[in-house]
GROMACS .gro file of C-alpha atoms in nm:
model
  385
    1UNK     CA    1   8.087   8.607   9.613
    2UNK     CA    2   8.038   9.008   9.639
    3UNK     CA    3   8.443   8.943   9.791
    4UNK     CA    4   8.581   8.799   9.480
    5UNK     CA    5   8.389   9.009   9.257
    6UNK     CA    6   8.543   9.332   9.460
    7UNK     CA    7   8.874   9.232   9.444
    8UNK     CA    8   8.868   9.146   9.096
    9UNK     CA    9   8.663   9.477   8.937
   10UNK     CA   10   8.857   9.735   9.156
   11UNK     CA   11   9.096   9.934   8.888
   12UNK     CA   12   9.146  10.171   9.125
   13UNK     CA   13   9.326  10.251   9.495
   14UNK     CA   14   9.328   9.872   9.565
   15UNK     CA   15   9.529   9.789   9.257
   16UNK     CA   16   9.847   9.985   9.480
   17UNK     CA   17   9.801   9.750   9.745
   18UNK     CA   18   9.808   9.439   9.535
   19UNK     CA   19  10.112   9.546   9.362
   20UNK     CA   20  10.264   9.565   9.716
   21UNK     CA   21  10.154   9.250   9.806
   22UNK     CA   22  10.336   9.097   9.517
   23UNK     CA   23  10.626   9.288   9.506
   24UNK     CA   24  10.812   9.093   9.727
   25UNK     CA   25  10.782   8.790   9.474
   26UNK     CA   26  10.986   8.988   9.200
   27UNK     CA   27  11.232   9.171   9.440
   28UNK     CA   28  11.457   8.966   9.641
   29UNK     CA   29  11.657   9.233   9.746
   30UNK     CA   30  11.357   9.332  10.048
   31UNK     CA   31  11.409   8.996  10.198
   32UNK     CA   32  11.576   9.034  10.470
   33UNK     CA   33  11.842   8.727  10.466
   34UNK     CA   34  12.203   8.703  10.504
   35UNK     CA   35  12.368   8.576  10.233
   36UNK     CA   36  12.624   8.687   9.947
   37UNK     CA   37  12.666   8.625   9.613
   38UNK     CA   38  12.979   8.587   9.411
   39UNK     CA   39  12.892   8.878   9.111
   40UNK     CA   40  13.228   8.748   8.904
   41UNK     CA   41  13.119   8.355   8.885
   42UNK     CA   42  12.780   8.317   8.606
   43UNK     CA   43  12.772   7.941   8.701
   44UNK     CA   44  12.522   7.782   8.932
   45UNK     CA   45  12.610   7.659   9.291
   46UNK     CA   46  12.743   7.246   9.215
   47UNK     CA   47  12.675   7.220   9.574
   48UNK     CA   48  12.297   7.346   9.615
   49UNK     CA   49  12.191   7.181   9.289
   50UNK     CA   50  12.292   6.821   9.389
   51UNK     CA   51  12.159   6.873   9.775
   52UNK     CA   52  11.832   6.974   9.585
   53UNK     CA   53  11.805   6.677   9.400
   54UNK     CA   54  11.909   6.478   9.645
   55UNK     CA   55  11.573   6.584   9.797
   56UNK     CA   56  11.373   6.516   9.524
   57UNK     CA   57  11.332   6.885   9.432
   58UNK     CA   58  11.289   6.973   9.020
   59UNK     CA   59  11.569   7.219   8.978
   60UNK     CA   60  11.388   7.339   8.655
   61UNK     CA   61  11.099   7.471   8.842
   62UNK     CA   62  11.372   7.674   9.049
   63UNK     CA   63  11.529   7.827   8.746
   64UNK     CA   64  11.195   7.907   8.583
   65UNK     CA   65  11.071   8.086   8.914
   66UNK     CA   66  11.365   8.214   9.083
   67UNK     CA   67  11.698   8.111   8.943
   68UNK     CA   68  11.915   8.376   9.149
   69UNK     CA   69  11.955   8.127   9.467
   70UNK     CA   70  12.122   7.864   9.278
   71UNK     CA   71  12.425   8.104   9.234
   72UNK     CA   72  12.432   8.193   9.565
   73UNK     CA   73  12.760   8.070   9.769
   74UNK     CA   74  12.587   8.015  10.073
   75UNK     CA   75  12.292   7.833  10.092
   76UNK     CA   76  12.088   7.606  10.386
   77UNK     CA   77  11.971   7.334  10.208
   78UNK     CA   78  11.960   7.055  10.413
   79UNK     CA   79  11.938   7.273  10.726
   80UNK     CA   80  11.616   7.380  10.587
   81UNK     CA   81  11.524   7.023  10.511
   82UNK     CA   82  11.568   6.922  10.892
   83UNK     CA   83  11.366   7.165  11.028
   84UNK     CA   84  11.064   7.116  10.765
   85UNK     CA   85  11.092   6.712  10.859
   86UNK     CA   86  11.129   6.799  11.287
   87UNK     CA   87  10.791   6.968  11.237
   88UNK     CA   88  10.627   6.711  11.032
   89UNK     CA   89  10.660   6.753  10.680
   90UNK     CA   90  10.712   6.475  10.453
   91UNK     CA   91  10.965   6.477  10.134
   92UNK     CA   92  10.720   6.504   9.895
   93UNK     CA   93  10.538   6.815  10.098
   94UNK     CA   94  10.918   6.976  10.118
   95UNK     CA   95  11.057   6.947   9.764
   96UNK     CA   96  10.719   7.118   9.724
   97UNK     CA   97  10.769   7.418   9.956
   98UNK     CA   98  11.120   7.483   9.795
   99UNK     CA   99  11.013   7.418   9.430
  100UNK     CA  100  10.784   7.706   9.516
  101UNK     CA  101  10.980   7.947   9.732
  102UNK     CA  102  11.332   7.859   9.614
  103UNK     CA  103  11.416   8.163   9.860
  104UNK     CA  104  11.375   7.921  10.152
  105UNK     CA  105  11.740   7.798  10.137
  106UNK     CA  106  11.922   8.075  10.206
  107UNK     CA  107  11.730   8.120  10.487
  108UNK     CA  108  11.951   8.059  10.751
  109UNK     CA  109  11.847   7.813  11.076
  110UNK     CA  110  11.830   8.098  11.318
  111UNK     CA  111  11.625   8.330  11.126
  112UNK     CA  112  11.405   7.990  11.051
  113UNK     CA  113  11.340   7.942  11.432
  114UNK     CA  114  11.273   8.331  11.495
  115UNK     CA  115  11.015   8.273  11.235
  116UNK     CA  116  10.877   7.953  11.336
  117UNK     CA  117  10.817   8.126  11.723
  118UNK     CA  118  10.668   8.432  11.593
  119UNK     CA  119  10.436   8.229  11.391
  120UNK     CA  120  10.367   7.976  11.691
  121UNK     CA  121  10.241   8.244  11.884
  122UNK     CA  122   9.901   8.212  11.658
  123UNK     CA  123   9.925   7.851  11.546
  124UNK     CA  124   9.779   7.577  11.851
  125UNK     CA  125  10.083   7.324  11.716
  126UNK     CA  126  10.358   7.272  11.485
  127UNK     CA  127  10.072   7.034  11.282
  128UNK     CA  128   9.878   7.334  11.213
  129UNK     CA  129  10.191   7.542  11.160
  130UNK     CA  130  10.368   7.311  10.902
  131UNK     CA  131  10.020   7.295  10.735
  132UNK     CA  132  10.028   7.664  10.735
  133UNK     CA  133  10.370   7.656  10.561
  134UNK     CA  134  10.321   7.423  10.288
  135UNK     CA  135  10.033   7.610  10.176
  136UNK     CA  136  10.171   7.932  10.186
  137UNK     CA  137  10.559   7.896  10.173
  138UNK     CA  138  10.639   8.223  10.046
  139UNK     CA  139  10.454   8.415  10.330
  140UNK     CA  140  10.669   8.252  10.587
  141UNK     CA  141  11.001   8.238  10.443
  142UNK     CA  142  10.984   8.572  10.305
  143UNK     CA  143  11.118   8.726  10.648
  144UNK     CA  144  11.100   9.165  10.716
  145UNK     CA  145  11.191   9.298  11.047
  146UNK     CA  146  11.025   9.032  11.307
  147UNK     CA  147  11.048   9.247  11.582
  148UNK     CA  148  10.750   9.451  11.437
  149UNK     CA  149  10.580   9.162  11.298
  150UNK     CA  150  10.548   8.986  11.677
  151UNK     CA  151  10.421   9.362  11.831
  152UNK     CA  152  10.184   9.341  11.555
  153UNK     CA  153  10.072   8.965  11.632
  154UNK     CA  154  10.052   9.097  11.993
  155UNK     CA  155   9.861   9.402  11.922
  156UNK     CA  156   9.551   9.200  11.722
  157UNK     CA  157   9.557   8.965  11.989
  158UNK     CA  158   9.468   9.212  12.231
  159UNK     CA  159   9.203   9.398  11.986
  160UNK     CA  160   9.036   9.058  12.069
  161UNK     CA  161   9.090   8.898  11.676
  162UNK     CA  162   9.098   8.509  11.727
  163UNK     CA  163   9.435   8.358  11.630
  164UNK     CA  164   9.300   8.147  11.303
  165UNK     CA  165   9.232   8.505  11.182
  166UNK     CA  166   9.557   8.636  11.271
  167UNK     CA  167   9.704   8.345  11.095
  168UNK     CA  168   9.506   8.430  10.801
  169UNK     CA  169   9.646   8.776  10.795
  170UNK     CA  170   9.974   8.598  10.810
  171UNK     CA  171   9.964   8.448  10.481
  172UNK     CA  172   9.721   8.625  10.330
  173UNK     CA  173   9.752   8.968  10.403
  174UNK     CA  174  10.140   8.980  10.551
  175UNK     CA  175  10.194   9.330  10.470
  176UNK     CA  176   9.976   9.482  10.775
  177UNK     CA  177  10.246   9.321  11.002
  178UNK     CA  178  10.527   9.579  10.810
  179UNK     CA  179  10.364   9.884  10.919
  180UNK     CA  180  10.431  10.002  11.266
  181UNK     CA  181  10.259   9.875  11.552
  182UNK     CA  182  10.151  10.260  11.589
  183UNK     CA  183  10.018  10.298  11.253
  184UNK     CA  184   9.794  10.001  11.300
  185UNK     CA  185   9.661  10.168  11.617
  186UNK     CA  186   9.636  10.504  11.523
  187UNK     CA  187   9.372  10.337  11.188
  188UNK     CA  188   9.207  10.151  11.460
  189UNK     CA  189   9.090  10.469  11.694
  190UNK     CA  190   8.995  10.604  11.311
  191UNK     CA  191   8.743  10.324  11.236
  192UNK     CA  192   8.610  10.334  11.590
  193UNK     CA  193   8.624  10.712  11.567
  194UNK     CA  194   8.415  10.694  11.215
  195UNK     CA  195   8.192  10.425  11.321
  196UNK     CA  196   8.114  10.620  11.638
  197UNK     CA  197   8.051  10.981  11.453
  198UNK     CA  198   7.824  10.799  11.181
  199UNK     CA  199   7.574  10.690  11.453
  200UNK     CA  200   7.736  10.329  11.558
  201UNK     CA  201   7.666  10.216  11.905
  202UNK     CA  202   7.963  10.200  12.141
  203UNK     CA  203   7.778   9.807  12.247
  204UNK     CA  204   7.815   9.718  11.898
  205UNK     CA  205   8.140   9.872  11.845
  206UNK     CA  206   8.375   9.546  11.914
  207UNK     CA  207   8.198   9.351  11.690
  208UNK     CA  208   8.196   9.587  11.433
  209UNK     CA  209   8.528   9.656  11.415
  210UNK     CA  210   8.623   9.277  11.431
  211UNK     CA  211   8.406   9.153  11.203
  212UNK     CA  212   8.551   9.449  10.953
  213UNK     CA  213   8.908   9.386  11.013
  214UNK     CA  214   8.846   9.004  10.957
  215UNK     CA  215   8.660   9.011  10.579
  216UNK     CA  216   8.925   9.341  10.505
  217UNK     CA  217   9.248   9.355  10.682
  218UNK     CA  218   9.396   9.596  10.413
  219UNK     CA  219   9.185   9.873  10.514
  220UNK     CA  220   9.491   9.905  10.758
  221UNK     CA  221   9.635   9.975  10.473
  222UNK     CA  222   9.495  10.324  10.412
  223UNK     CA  223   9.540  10.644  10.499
  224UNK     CA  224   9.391  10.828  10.747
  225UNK     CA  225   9.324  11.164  10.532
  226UNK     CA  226   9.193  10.866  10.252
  227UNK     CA  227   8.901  10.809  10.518
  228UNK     CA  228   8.808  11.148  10.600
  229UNK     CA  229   8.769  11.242  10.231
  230UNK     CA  230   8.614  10.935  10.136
  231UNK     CA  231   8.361  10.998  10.383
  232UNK     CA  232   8.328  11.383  10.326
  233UNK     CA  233   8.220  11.302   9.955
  234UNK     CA  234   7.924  11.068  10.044
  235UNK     CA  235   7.806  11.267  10.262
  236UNK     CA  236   7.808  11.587  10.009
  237UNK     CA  237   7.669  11.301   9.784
  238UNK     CA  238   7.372  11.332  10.008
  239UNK     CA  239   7.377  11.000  10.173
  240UNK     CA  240   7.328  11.001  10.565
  241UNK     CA  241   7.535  10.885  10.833
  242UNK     CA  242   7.332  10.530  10.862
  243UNK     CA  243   7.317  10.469  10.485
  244UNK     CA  244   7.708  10.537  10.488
  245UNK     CA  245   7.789  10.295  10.800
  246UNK     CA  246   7.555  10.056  10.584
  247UNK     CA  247   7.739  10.117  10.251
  248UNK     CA  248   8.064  10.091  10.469
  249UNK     CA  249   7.922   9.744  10.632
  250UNK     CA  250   7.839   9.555  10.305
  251UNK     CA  251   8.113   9.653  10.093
  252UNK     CA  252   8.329   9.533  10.413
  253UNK     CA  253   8.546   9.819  10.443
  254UNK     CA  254   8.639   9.867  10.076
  255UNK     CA  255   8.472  10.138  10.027
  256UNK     CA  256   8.729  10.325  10.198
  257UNK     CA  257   9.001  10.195   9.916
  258UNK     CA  258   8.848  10.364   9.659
  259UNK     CA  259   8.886  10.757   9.567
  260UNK     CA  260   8.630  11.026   9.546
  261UNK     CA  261   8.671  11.046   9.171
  262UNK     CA  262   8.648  10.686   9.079
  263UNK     CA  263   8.285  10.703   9.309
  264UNK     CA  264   8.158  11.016   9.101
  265UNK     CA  265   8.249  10.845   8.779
  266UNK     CA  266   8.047  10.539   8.871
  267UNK     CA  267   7.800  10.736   8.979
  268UNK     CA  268   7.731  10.916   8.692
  269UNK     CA  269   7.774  10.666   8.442
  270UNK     CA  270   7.452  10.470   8.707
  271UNK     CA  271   7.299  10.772   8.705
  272UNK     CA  272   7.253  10.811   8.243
  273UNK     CA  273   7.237  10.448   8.204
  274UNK     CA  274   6.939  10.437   8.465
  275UNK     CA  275   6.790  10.747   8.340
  276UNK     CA  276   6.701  10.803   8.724
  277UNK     CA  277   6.699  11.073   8.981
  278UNK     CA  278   6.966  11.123   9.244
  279UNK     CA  279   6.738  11.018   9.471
  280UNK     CA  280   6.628  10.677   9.289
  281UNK     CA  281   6.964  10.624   9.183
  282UNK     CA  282   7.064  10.653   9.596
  283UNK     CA  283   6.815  10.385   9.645
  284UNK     CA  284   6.977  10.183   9.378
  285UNK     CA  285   7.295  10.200   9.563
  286UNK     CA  286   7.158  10.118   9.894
  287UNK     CA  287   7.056   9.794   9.735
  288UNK     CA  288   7.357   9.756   9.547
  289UNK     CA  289   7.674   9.915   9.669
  290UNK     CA  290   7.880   9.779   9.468
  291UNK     CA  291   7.752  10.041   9.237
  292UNK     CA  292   7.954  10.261   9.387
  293UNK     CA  293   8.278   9.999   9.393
  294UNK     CA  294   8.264   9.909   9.018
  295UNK     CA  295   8.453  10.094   8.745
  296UNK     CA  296   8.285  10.202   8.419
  297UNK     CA  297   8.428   9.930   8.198
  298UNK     CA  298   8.300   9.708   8.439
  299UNK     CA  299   7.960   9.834   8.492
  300UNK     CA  300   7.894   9.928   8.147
  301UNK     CA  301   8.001   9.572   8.045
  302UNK     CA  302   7.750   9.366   8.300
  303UNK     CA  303   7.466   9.601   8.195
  304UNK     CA  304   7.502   9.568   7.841
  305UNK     CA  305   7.540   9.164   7.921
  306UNK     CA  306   7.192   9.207   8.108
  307UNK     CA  307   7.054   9.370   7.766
  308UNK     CA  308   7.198   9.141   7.528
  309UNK     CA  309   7.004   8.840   7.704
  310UNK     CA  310   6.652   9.043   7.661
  311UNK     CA  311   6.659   9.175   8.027
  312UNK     CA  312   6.515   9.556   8.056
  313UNK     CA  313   6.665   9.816   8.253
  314UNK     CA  314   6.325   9.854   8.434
  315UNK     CA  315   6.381   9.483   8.558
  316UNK     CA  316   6.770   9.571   8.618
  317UNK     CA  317   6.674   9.901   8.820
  318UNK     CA  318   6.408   9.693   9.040
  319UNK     CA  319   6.694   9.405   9.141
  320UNK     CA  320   7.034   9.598   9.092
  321UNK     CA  321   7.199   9.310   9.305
  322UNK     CA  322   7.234   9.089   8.967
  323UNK     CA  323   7.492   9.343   8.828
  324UNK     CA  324   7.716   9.171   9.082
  325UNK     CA  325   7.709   8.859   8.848
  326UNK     CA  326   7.947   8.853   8.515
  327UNK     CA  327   7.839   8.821   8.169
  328UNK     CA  328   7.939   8.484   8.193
  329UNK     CA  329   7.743   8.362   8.478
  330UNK     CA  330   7.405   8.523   8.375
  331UNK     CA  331   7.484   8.353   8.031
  332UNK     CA  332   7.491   8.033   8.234
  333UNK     CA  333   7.238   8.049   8.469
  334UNK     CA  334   6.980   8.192   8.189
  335UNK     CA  335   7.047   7.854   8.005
  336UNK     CA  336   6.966   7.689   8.298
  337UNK     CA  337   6.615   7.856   8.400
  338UNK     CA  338   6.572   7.813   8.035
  339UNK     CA  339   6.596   7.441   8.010
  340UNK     CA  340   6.270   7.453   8.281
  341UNK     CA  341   6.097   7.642   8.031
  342UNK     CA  342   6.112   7.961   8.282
  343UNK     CA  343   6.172   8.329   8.070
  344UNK     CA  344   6.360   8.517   8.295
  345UNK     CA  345   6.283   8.873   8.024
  346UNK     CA  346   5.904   8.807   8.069
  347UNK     CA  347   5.960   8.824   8.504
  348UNK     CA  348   6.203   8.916   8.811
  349UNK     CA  349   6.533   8.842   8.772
  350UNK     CA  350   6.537   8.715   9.201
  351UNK     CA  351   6.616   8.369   9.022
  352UNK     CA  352   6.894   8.468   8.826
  353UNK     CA  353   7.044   8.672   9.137
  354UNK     CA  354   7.262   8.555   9.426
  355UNK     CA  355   7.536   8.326   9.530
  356UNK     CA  356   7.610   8.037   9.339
  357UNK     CA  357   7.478   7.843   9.661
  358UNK     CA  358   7.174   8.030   9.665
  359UNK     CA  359   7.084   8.010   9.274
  360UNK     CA  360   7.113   7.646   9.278
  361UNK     CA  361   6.912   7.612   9.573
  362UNK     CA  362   6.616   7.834   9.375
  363UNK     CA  363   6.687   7.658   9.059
  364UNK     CA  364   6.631   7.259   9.241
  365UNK     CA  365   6.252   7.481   9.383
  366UNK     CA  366   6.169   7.545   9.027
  367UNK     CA  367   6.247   7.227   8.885
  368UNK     CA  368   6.088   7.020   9.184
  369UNK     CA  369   5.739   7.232   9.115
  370UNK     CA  370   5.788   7.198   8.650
  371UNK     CA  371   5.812   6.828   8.806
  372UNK     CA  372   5.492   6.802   9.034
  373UNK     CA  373   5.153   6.685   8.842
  374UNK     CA  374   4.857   6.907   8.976
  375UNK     CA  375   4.631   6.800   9.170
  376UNK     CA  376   4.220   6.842   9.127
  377UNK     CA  377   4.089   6.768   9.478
  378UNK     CA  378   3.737   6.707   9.343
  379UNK     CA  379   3.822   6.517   9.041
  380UNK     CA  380   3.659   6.217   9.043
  381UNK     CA  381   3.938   5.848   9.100
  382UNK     CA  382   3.956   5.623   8.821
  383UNK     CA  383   3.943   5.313   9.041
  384UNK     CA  384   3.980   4.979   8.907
  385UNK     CA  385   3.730   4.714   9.032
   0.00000   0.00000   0.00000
């Protein structure tokens, strides 16, 4: 959950690296295909639109989404076709895939199998790997400079990351491939450096560093300088080297996305609404670093949620984790403890807090017990003759 709710509430330095996620969605122009387009002719490509519906494919969908390959003059329809039904896919599955990465067809055969390799070299089978691309079309037909892509794939594999997480990177995360292999290495020998300096043990180092790189690949993203600084402000912030590897451990690596003055503004909006010391409101952090991930808006909004329901900021300030949940969710889930009778504003809020896994699993406790008839041990048995 704390994943989602990261991604979502972050205004800040991770907003950049979304838009560059997306950007190759809206700008064909950094795909890296050969074709050519006929600038004097404004009419649509007779020849691509009938192979398309020949296959089933809704030529609407193409115009609403991406209605620039339909003029193109050269286009690999049913090349593309072939090769999608060689590894397995069935017609339904590939009028799919092209309905939503139109793109795909002027991707020529040979660029096709130079993609299809490089992604083989993660993927046990061409099952697995024609699963991968009907899920996530536009991360596999969306094709930049291969060469650095497979010493990329190579270089994660030898960090010791398991394949199905490289794979994940692949469609999830594809623009850590685009920066040089070096870059990637050189951010590497940071986070080990970092780890190392902030009282890590070189046992637990591997581990670490996998387990960071799998829940956060963009942190490969950053910059080193971004790190340094990042870390040079919590420590002036008067947090100590283990408190910061265990603020850097739970917010899996985000914390190095956001800047310095995004942290003091969250900090000091914690700091008046709490009405606490710098040292209570560290303590609040420590339980709750996403404190320090959340924008105002964001923060201001949950807590004033919190309020509106009758909750105190005593009984906020003794379980900060529930400012992880939305408005909407407490609404919900105070409803819920409600309809068992149990007043959240007259105790702790542990009930209202956690995952969604967790809550219902505390909820199904409380109702099994409002449902259990006490019983008197020495009470004397009504017994029947």
């Amino acid at each position: 959950m704390l994943w989602k709710l990261l991604i979502r509430s972050q205004p800040c330095r991770l907003c950049s690296f979304r838009k560059m996620l997306l950007a190759s969605k809206y700008r064909p122009s950094l795909v890296r295909f050969t074709y050519t387009t006929d600038h004097q002719s404004n009419k649509e490509n007779k020849r691509t639109v009938e192979k398309l519906c020949k296959f089933s494919v809704d030529i609407r969908k193409i115009r609403r989404l991406k209605g620039w390959v339909l003029f193109e003059d050269k286009t690999y329809v049913e090349e593309i076709v072939n090769v999608l039904q060689q590894l397995g896919a069935d017609e339904a599955a590939i009028a799919s895939i092209l309905e939503r990465c139109p793109e795909a067809i002027v991707c020529s055969p040979t660029t096709f199998n130079t993609q299809k390799e490089l992604w083989q070299l993660v993927c046990k089978n061409e099952q697995e790997l024609v699963k991968l691309i009907k899920q996530f079309p536009e991360s596999f037909f969306t094709v930049k400079d291969q060469e650095t892509q497979k010493l990329n794939i190579q270089f994660f594999q030898e960090l010791g990351l398991k394949d199905v997480v490289i794979s994940r990177f692949l469609t999830t995360a594809s623009n850590i491939f685009l920066n040089p292999v070096e870059k990637n290495k050189q951010m590497i020998s940071i986070l080990q450096e970092s780890y190392l300096n902030l009282g890590g043990s070189k046992a637990n180092l591997k581990v670490w560093l996998l387990k960071l790189l799998s829940q956060n690949p963009f942190i490969l993203l950053n910059s080193s300088a971004a790190i340094k600084e990042t870390l040079e402000f919590l420590q002036e912030q008067g947090f100590t080297n283990s408190e910061i590897l265990q603020l850097l451990s739970k917010l899996k690596g985000f914390l190095f996305q956001l800047c310095p003055a995004s942290i003091q503004n969250s900090i000091s909006f914690s700091k008046n609404a709490f009405k606490c010391t710098d040292h209570d409101l560290k303590q609040l952090v420590l339980k709750c670093p996403a404190i320090l991930y959340y924008s105002v808006p964001v923060l201001e909004e949950r807590i004033q949620g919190l309020l509106k329901e009758g909750i105190s900021v005593a009984q906020i300030r003794e379980t900060p984790m529930v400012l992880e949940l939305t408005p909407q969710i407490v609404q919900y889930r105070i409803r819920k403890l409600n309809s068992l009778g149990y007043r959240i504003k007259d105790g702790h809020l542990v009930n209202l807090n956690g995952t969604k896994k967790e809550f219902e699993a505390n909820f199904g406790k409380i109702q099994a017990k409002k449902g259990r008839p006490l019983f008197n041990p020495v009470a004397p048995l009504n017994v029947e003759e």
